[in-house]
Coordinates of C-alpha atoms in Angstrom, one line a residue:
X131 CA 16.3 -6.8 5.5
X132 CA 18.4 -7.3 2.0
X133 CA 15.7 -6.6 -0.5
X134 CA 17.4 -8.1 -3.4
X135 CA 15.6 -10.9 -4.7
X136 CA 12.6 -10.4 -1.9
X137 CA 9.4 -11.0 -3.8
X138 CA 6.9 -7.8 -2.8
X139 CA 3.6 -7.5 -3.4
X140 CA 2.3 -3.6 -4.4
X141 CA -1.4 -2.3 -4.4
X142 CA -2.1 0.2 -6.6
X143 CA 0.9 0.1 -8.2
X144 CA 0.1 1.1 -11.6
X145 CA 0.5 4.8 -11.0
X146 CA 0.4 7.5 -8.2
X147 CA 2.9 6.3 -4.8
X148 CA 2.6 2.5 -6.0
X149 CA 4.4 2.7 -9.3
X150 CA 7.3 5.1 -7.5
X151 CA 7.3 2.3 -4.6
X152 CA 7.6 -0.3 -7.8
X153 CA 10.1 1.5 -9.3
X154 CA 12.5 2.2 -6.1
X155 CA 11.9 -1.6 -5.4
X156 CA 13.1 -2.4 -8.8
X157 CA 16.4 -0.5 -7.9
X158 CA 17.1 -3.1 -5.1
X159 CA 16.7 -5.8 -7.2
X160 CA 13.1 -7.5 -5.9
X161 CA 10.4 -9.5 -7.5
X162 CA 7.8 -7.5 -8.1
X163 CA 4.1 -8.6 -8.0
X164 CA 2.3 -5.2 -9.0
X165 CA -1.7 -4.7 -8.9
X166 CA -3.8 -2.3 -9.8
X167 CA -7.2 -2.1 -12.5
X168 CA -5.8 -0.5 -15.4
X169 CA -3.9 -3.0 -17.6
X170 CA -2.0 -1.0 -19.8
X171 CA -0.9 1.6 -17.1
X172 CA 0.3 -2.1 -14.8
X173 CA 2.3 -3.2 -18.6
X174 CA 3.7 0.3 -18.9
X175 CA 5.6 0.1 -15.1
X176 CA 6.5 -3.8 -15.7
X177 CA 8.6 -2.2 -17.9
X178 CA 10.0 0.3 -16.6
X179 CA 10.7 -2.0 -13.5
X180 CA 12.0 -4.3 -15.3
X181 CA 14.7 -1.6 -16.9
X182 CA 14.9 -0.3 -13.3
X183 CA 16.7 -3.4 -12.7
X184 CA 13.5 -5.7 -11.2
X185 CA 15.0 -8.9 -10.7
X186 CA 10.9 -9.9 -12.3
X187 CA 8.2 -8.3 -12.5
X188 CA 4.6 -9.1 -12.9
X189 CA 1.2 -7.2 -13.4
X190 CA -2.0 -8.4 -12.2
X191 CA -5.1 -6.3 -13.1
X192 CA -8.0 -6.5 -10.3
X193 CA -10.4 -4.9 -8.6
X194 CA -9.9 -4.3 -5.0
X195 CA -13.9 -4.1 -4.4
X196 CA -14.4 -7.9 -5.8
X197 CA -13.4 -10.8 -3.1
X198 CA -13.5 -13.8 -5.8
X199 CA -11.1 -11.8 -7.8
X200 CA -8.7 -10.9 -4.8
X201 CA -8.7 -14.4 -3.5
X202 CA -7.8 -15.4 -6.9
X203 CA -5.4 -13.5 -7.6
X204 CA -3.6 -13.5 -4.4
X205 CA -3.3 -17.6 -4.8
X206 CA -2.1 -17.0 -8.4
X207 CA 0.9 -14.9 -7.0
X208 CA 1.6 -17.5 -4.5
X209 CA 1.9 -20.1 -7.6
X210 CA 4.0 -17.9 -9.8
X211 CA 6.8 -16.9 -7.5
X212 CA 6.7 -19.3 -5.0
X213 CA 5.0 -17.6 -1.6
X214 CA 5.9 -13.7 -0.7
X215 CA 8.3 -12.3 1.6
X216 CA 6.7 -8.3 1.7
X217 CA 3.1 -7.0 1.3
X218 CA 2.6 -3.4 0.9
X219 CA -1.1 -2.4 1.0
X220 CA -0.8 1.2 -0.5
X221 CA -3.9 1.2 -3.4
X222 CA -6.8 3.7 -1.8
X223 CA -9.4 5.9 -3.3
X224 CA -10.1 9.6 -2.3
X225 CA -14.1 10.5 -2.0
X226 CA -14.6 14.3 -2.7
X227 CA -14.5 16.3 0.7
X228 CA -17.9 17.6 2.2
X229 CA -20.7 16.7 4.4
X230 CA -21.7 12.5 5.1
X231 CA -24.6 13.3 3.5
X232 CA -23.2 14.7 0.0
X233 CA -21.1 11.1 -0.1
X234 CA -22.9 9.0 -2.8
X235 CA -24.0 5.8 -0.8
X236 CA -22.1 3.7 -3.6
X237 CA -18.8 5.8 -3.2
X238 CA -19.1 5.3 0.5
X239 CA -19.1 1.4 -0.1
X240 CA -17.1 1.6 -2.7
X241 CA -13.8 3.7 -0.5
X242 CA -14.8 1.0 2.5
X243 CA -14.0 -1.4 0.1
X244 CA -11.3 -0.7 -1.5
X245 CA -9.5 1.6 1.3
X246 CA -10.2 -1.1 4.0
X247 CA -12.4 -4.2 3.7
X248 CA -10.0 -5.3 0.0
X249 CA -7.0 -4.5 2.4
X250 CA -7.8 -6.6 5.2
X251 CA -8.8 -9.6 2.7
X252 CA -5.4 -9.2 0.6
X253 CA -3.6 -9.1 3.9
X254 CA -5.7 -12.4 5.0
X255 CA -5.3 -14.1 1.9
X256 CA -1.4 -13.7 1.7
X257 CA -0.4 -13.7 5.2
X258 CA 0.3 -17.9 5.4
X259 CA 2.5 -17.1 2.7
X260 CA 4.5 -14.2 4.4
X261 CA 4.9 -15.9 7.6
X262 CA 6.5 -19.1 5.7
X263 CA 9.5 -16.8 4.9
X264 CA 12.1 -15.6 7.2
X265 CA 11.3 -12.1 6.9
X266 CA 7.8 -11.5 6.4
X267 CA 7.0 -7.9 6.0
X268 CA 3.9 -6.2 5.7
X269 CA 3.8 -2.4 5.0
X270 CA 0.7 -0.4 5.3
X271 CA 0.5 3.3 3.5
X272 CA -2.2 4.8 5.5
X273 CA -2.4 8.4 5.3
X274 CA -2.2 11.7 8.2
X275 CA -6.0 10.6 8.0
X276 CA -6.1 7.6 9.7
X277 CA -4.1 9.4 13.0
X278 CA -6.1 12.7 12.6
X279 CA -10.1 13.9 12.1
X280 CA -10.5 16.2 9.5
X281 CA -13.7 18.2 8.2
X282 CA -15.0 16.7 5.3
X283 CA -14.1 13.4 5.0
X284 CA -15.7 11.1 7.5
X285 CA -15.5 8.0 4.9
X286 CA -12.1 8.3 4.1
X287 CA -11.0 9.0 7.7
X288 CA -13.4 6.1 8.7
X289 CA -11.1 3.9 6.2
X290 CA -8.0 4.6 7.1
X291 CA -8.3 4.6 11.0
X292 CA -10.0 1.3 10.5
X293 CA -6.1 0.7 8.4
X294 CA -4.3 1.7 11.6
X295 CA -6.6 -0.2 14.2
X296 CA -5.8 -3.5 11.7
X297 CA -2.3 -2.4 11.5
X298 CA -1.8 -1.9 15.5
X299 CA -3.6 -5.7 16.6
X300 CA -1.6 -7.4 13.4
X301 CA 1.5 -6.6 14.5
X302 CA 0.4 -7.8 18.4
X303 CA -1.3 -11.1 16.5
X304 CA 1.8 -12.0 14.5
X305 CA 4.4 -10.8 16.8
X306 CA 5.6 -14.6 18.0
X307 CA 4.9 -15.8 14.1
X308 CA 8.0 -13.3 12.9
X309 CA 5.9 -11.4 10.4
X310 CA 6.5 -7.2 10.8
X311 CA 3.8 -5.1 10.8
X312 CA 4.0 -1.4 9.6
X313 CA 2.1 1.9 9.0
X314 CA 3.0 4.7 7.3
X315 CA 1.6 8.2 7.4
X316 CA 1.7 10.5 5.2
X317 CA 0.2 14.3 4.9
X318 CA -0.9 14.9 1.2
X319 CA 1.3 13.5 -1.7
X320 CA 1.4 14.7 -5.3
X321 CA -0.7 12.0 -7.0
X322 CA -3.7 12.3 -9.2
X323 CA -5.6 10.5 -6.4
X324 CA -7.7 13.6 -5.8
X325 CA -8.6 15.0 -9.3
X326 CA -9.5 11.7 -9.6
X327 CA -12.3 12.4 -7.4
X328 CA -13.2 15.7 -8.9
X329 CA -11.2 17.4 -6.1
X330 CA -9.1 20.8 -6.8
X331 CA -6.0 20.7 -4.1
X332 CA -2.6 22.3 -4.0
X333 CA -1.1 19.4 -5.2
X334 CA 2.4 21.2 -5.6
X335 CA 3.0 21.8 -2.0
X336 CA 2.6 18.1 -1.4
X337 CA 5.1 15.9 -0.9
X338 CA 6.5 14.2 -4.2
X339 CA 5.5 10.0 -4.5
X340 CA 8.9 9.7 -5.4
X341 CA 10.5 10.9 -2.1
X342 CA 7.5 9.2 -0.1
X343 CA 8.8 5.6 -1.9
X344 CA 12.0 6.3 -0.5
X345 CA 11.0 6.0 3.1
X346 CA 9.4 3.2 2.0
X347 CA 12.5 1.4 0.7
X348 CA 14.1 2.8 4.0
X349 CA 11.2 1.0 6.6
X350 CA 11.9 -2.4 4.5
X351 CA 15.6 -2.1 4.3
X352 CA 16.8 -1.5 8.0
X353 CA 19.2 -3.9 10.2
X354 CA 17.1 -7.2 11.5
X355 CA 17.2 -5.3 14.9
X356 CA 15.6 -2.4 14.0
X357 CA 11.9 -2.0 12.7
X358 CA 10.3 1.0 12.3
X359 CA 6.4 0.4 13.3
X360 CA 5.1 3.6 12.8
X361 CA 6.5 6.7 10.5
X362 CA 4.6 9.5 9.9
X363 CA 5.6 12.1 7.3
X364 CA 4.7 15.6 7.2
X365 CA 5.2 18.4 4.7

């Protein structure tokens, strides 16, 4: 696939591995539609896109958890640049690691939402679009969690096998429409994703966003003979 020009869709892409996806995206040239809930955070890497060499780039602040305001915002992208050739479903949240029952029932719903249930709904609500283009691409970012069970976090492993299921019957379901399906998985990455959550890790033996957004770029930009379903990526 020539990324130049190839309008692409990025969850969480205000900070974290979205905004280093954004920003190697930028690189190639595409048209970037970035989301994420913090408005000046999404401004601050439009620009720096946009400097990166973004052919455009727009923010769009939402809230994974709220339907009307996904469906809404996945119909405005549509409008502004015209349909979308690449969705990559990378935003996710991080629940503290412990127990089932130490899990706040409102962070349990709210991690289904937002790592799963607002996944699958983006992915509904834009797929028409991707399989109108000649390459349709969607990228998942998973996580090592959604291939294997770990002590301590039943909820976020819930959510991101649930991602890999989706992933796995997409790509069967859209396999005569010519839209690619793919999942990444990654061990843990250096984002603030888990002090976020109140969660002390070793965060410097992770691997770097930065490097992780350039097998990203990598999966989206190989021959039209060659996909790459699954990658995982250890430390």
């Amino acid at each position: 696939m020539k990324l130049k020009n190839k309008v692409v869709v990025v969850t969480g892409g205000s900070d974290g591995i979205g905004m280093h996806i954004c920003l190697k995206l930028a690189a190639e040239g595409c048209r970037l539609a970035i989301l994420g809930r913090n408005t000046a955070r999404l401004a601050e890497v439009c620009s720096q896109a946009q400097a990166q060499g973004a052919a455009e780039a727009r923010s769009y602040a939402m809230d994974l958890t709220d339907a009307e305001a996904l469906a809404s915002t996945a119909a405005q992208i549509i409008g502004d640049f015209g349909g979308v050739d690449i969705l990559i479903n990378n935003a996710g949240i991080w629940h503290k690691a412990g127990p089932l029952d130490t899990i706040s029932p409102a962070l349990l719903i709210e991690t289904v939402q937002t790592n799963l249930t607002g996944l699958m709904q983006l992915t509904q609500a834009i797929l028409p679009s991707l399989r109108d283009r000649d390459e349709g691409a969607i990228l998942n970012v998973v996580s090592k969690s959604g291939v294997v069970a770990q002590a301590g976090q039943s909820v976020y492993t819930a959510t991101k096998y649930g991602v890999r299921g989706f992933s796995d019957v997409l790509k069967e379901d859209e396999a005569e429409t010519g839209v690619r399906v793919a999942g990444l998985y990654q061990s843990g990455t250096n984002t603030g994703m888990f002090a976020k959550a109140g969660e002390e890790v070793p965060n410097h033996i992770f691997t770097e966003p930065d490097d992780l957004a350039d097998v990203v770029v990598f999966m989206l930009s190989r021959p039209a003979k060659l996909w790459m379903h699954e990658v995982r990526v250890e430390l």
